[in-house]
Tab-separated table of C-alpha atoms and ligand atoms in Angstrom:
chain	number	residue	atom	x	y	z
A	75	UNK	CA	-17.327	-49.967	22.655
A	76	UNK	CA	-16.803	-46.701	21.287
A	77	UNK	CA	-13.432	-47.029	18.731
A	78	UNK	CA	-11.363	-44.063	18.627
A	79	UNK	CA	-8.208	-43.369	16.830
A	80	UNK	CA	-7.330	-42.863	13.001
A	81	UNK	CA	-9.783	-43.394	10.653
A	82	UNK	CA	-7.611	-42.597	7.242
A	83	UNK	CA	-4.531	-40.500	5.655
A	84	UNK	CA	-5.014	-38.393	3.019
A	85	UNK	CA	-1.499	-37.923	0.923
A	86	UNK	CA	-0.672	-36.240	-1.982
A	87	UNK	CA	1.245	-38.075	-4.854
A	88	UNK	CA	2.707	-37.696	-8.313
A	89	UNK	CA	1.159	-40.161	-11.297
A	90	UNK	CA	-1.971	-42.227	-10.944
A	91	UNK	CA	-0.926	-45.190	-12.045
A	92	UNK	CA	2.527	-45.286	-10.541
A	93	UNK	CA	0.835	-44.721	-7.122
A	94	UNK	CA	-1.751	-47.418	-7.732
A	95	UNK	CA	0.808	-49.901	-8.692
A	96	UNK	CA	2.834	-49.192	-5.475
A	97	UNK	CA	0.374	-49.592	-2.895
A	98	UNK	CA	-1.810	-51.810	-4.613
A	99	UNK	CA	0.432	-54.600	-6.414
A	100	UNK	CA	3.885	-53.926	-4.254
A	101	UNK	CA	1.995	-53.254	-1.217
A	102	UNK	CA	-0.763	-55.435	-1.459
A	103	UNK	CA	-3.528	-53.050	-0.400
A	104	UNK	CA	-6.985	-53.418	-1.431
A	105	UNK	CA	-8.048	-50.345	-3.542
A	106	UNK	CA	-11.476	-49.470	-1.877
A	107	UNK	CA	-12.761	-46.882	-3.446
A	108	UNK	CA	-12.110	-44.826	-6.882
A	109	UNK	CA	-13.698	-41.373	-6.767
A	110	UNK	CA	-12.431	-37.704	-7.427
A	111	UNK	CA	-11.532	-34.952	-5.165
A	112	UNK	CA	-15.196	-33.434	-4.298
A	113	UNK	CA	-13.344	-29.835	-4.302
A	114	UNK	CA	-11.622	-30.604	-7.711
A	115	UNK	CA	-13.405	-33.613	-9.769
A	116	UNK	CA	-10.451	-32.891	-12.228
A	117	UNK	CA	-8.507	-34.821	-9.927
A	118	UNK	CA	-8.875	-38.263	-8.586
A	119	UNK	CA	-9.054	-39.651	-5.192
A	120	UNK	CA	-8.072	-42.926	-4.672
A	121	UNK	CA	-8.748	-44.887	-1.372
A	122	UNK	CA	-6.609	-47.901	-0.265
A	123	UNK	CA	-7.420	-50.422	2.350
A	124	UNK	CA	-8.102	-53.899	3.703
A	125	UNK	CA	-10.939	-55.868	2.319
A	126	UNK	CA	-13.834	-54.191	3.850
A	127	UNK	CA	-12.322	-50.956	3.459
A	128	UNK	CA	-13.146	-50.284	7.421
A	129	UNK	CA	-11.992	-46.852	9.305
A	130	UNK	CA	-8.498	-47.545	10.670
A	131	UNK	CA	-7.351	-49.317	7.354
A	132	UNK	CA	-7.404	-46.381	4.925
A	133	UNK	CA	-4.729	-44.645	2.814
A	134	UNK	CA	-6.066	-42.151	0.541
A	135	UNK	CA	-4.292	-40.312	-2.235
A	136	UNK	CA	-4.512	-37.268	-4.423
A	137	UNK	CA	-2.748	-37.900	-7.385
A	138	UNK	CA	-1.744	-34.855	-9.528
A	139	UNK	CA	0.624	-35.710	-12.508
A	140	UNK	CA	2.549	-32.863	-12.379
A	141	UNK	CA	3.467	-32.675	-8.755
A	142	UNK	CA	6.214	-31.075	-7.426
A	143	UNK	CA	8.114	-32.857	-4.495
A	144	UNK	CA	6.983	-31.714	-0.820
A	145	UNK	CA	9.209	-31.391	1.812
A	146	UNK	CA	8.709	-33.024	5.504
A	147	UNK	CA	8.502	-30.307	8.197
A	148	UNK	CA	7.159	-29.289	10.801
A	149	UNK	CA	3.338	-28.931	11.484
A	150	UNK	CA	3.086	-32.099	9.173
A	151	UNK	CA	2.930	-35.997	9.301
A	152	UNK	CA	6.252	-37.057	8.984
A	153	UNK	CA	5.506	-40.804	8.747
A	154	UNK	CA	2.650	-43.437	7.967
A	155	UNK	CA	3.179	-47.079	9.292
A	156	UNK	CA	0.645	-49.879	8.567
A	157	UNK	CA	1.099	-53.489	10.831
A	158	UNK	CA	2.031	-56.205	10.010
A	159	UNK	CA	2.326	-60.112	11.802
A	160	UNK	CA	5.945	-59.340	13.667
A	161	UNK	CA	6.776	-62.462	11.661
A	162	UNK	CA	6.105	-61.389	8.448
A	163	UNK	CA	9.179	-58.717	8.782
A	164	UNK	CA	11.294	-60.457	7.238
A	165	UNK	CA	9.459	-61.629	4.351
A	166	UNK	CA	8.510	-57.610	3.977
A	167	UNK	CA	12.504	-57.235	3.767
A	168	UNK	CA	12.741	-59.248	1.223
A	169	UNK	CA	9.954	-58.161	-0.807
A	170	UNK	CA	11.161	-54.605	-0.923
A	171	UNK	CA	14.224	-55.558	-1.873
A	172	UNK	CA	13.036	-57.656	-4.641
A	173	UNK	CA	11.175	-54.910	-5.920
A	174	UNK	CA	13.778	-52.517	-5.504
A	175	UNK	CA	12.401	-50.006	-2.709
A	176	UNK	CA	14.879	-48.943	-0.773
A	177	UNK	CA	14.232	-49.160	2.922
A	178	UNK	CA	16.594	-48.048	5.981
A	179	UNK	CA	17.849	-50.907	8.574
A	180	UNK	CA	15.432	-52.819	10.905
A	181	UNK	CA	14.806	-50.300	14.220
A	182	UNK	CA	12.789	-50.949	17.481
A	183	UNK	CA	10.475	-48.213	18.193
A	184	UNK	CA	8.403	-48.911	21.485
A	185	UNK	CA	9.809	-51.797	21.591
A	186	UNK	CA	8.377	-53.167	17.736
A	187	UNK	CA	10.584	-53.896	15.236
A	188	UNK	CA	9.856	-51.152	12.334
A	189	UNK	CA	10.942	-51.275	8.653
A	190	UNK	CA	11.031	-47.780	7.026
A	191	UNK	CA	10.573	-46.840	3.598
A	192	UNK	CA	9.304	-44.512	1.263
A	193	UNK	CA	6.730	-44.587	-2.129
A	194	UNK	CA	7.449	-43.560	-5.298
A	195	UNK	CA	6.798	-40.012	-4.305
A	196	UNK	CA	9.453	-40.095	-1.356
A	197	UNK	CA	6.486	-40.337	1.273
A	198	UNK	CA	7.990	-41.455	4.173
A	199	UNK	CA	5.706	-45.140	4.830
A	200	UNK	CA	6.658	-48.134	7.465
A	201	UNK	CA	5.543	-51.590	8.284
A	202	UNK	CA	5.450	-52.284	12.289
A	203	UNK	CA	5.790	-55.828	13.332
A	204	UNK	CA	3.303	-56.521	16.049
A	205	UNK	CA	2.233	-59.731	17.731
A	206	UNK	CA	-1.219	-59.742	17.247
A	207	UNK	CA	-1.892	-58.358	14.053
A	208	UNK	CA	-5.365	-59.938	13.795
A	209	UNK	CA	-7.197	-57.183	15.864
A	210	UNK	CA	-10.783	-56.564	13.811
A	211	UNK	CA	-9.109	-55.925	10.716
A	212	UNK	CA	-9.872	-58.165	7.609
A	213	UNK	CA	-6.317	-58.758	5.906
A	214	UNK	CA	-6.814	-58.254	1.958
A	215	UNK	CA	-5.262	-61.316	-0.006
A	216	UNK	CA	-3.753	-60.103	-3.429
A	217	UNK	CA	-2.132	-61.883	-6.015
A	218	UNK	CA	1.987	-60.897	-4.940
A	219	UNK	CA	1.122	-60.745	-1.150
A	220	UNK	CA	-0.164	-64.168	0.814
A	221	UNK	CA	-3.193	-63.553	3.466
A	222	UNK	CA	-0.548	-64.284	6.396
A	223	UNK	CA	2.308	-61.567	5.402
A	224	UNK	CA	-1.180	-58.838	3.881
A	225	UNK	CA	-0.963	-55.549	5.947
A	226	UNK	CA	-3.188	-55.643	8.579
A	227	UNK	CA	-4.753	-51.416	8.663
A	228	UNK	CA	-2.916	-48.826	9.574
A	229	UNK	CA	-0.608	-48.809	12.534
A	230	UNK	CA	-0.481	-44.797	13.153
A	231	UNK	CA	1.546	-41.819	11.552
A	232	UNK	CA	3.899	-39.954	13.425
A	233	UNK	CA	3.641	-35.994	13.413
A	234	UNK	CA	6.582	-33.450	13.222
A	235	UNK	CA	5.612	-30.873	15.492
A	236	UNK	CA	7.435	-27.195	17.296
A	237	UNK	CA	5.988	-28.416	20.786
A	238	UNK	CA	3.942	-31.737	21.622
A	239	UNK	CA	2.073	-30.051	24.447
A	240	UNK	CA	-0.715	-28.612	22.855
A	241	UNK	CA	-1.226	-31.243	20.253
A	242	UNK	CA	-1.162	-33.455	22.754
A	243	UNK	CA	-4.285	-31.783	24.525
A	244	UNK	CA	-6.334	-31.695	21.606
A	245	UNK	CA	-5.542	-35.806	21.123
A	246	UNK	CA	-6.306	-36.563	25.061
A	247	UNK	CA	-9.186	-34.202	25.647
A	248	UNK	CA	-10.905	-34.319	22.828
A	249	UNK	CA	-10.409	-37.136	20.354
A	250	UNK	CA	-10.107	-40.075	22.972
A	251	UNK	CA	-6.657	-40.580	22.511
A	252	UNK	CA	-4.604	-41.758	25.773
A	253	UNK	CA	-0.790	-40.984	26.771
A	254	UNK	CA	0.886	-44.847	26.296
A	255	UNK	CA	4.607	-44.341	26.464
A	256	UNK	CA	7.592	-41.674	25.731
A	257	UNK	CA	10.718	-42.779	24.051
A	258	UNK	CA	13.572	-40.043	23.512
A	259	UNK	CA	11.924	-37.419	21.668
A	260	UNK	CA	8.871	-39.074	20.956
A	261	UNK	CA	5.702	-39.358	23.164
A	262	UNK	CA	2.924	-42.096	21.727
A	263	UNK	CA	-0.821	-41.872	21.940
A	264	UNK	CA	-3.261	-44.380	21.562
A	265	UNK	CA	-6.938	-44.788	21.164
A	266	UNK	CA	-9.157	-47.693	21.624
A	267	UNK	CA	-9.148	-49.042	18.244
A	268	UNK	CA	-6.652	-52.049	17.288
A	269	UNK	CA	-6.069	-50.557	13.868
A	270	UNK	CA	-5.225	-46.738	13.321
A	271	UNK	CA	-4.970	-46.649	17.213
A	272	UNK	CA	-1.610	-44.829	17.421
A	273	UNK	CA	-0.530	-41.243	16.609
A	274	UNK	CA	3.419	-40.461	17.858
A	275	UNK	CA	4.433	-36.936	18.500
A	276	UNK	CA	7.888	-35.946	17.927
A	277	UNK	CA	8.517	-32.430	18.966
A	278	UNK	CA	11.391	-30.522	16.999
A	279	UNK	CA	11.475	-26.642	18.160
A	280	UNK	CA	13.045	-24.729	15.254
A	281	UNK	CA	13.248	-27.131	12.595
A	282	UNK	CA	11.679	-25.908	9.005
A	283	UNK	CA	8.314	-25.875	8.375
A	284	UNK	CA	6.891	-28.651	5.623
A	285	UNK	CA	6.352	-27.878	1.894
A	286	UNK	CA	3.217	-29.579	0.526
A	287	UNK	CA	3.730	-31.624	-2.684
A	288	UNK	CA	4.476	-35.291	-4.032
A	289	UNK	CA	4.545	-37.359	-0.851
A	290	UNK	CA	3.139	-35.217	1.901
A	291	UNK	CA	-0.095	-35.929	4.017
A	292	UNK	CA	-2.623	-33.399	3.926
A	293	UNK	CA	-4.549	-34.380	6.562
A	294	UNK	CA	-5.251	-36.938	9.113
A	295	UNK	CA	-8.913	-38.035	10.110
A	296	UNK	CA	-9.898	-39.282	13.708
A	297	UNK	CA	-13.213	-41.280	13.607
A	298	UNK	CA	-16.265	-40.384	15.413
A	299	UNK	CA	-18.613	-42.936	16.385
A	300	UNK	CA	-21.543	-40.939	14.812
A	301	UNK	CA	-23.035	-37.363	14.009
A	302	UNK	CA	-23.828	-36.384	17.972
A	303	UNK	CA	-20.400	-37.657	18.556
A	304	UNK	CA	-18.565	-35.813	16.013
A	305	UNK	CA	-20.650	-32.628	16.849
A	306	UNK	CA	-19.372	-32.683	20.765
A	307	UNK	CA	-15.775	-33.251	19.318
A	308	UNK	CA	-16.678	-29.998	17.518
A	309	UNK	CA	-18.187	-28.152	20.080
A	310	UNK	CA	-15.291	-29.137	22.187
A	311	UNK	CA	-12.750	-27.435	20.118
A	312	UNK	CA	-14.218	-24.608	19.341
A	313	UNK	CA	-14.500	-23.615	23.044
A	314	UNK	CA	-11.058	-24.023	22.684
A	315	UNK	CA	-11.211	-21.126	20.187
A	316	UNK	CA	-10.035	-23.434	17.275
A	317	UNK	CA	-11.925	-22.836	13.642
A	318	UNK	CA	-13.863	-26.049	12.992
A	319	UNK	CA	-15.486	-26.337	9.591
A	320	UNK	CA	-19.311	-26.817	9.245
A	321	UNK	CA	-19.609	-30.867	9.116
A	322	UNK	CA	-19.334	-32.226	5.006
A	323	UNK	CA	-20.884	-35.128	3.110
A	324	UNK	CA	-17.977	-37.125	1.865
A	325	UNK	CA	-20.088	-39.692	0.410
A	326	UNK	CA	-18.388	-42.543	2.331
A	327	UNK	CA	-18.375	-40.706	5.797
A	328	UNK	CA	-19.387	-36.790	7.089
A	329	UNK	CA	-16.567	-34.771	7.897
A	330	UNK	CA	-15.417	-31.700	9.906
A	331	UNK	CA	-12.037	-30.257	9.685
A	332	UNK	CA	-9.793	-27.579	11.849
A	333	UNK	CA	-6.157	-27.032	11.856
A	334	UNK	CA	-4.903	-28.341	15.146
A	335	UNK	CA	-2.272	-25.896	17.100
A	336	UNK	CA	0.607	-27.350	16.081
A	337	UNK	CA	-0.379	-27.012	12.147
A	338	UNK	CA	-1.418	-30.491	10.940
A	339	UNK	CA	-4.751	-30.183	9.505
A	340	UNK	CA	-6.985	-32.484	11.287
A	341	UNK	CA	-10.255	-34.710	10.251
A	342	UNK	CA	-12.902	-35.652	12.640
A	343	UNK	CA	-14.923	-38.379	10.259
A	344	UNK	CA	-18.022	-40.169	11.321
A	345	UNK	CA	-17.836	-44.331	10.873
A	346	UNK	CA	-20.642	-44.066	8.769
A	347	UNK	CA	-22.171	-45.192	6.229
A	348	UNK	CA	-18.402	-46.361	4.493
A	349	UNK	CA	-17.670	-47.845	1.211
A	350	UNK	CA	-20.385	-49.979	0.734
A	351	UNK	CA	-22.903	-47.619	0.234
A	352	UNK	CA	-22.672	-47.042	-3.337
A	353	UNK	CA	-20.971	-50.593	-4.274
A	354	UNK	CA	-21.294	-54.236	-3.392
A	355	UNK	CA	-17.861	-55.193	-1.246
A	356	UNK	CA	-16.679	-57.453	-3.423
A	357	UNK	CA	-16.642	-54.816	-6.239
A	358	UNK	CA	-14.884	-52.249	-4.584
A	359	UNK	CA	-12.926	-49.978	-6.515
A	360	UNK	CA	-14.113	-51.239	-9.451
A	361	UNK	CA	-15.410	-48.363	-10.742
A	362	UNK	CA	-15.231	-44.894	-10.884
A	363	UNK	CA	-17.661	-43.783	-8.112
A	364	UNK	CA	-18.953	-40.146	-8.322
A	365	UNK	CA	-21.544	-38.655	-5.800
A	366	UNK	CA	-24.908	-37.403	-7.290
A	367	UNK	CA	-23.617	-33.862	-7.700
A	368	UNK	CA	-20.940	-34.928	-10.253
A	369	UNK	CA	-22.757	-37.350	-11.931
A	370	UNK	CA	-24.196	-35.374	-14.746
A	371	UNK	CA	-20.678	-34.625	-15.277
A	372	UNK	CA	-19.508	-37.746	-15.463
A	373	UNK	CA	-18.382	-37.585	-19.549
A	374	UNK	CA	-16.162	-34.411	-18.605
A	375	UNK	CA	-14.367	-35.634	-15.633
A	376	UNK	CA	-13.986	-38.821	-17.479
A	377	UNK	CA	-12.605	-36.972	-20.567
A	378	UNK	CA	-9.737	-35.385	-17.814
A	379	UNK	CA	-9.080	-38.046	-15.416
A	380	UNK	CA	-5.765	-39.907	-16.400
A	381	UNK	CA	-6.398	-43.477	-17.166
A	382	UNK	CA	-5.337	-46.031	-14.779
A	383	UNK	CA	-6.475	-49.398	-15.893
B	658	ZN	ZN1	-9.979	-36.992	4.758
């Protein structure tokens, strides 16, 4: 079956090691992959996820030391949430209390219970409870966070939008996403995947537009199954008269990007070939990982690149 939905986020954040520590050791997430920004190998990119780093499970961040804050608007993500077991909500409660992460009260949102918080940065994260959080992820078992309470992928991120309508098409028609409930000002998609398979549109008219920094998403990526997939995704949108990028080697997947109407810049990245191709999965995020390209480089960016262990 053909899995469609989210297949990572791509933040911003402030310090390296801070943000490492967060979602790593507080959060429990596996760090997957530790490579640099292809566009600016001064920079790192860091890739979180569960232990097989699969699409759906991914949280990737773009740490720049110096960051000012960004500001949630519209044409933006305005939240990530990862799942959880629904029973493990409590012990999640208690854990972010004990390490001193402020989170707002328990909510129900579609009828799951939802625990909001934010990262070091102020990027606006949440753990969804949901009853069968086994789906095809594979939980990551760290030292502070036991197998049964580990966060099971990404649940979905919710965007902050002028109108839903026409973001909406672009999710139905041409990334496989379905229409699976409205709830006051929100209206919930879903795609076919059990992790990553939800993307929430909350539709704001007027509000201010978002200021990228610290804590905001850059982009969001949608899988494709493969290349001919990904290019009829493309095809599809620009007959729509949207601006799709030519397709680019990420290493870890092949990507094409376009800014959907609402203003979120949007991902389309192929399954393919993941993080396994240039490490064994049991060292993952090991080391630092550079693509052929950069490699004769490697001393230089070395020489920049904050250290974080
Ligand atoms: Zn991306």
């Amino acid at each position: 079956m053909i899995q469609t939905g989210l297949h990572h986020v791509t933040a911003f954040s402030g310090l390296a090691l801070r943000n490492l520590d967060f979602h790593t050791r507080v959060l429990g997430l596996r760090l997957v992959k530790k490579t640099v920004n292809f566009d600016d190998p001064g920079t790192y990119h860091l890739y979180y996820g569960d232990a097989a780093g699969r699409p759906g499970t991914i949280l990737t961040f773009f740490p720049i030391e110096r960051a000012a804050p960004g500001r949630v608007g519209v044409g933006e993500t305005q939240e990530t949430a990862f799942r959880i077991p629904r029973a493990s909500i409590g012990w999640w409660t208690h854990r972010l209390i004990e390490q001193g992460v402020a989170h707002e009260p328990l909510v129900q949102v579609f009828g799951a219970p939802v625990l909001r918080f934010r990262d070091p940065d102020g990027m606006m994260l949440a753990l969804v409870g949901v009853a069968d959080p086994e789906g095809e992820g594979e939980a990551w078992a760290s030292g502070e966070v036991p197998v049964e309470h580990a966060i099971r992928g990404l649940h979905g991120v919710t965007l902050l939008l002028d109108k839903a309508e026409p973001t909406a098409a672009i999710l139905t028609e041409v990334l496989g996403l379905h229409e699976a409930g409205r709830e006051g000002n929100l209206i919930r998609f879903a795609g076919s995947a059990a992790v990553g398979g939800f993307v929430t549109l909350r539709a704001v008219g007027g509000f201010l537009p978002g200021r990228p920094g610290a804590g905001s998403v850059h982009h969001i990526a949608f899988r494709a199954a493969d290349d001919a997939a990904q290019a009829a995704m493309g095809a599809a949108l620009a007959a729509r008269g949207l601006h799709v990028t030519e397709q680019r080697d990420r290493q870890y997947f092949r990507s094409i990007y376009f800014r959907e109407p609402g203003g979120v810049l949007f991902e389309i990245a192929t399954d393919a070939p993941g993080f396994a191709v240039d490490e064994p999965i049991e060292a993952l995020g090991s080391a630092l990982k550079l693509p052929a390209g950069l490699e004769p480089h490697r001393a230089e960016i070395e020489a920049v690149l904050p250290k974080v262990a």
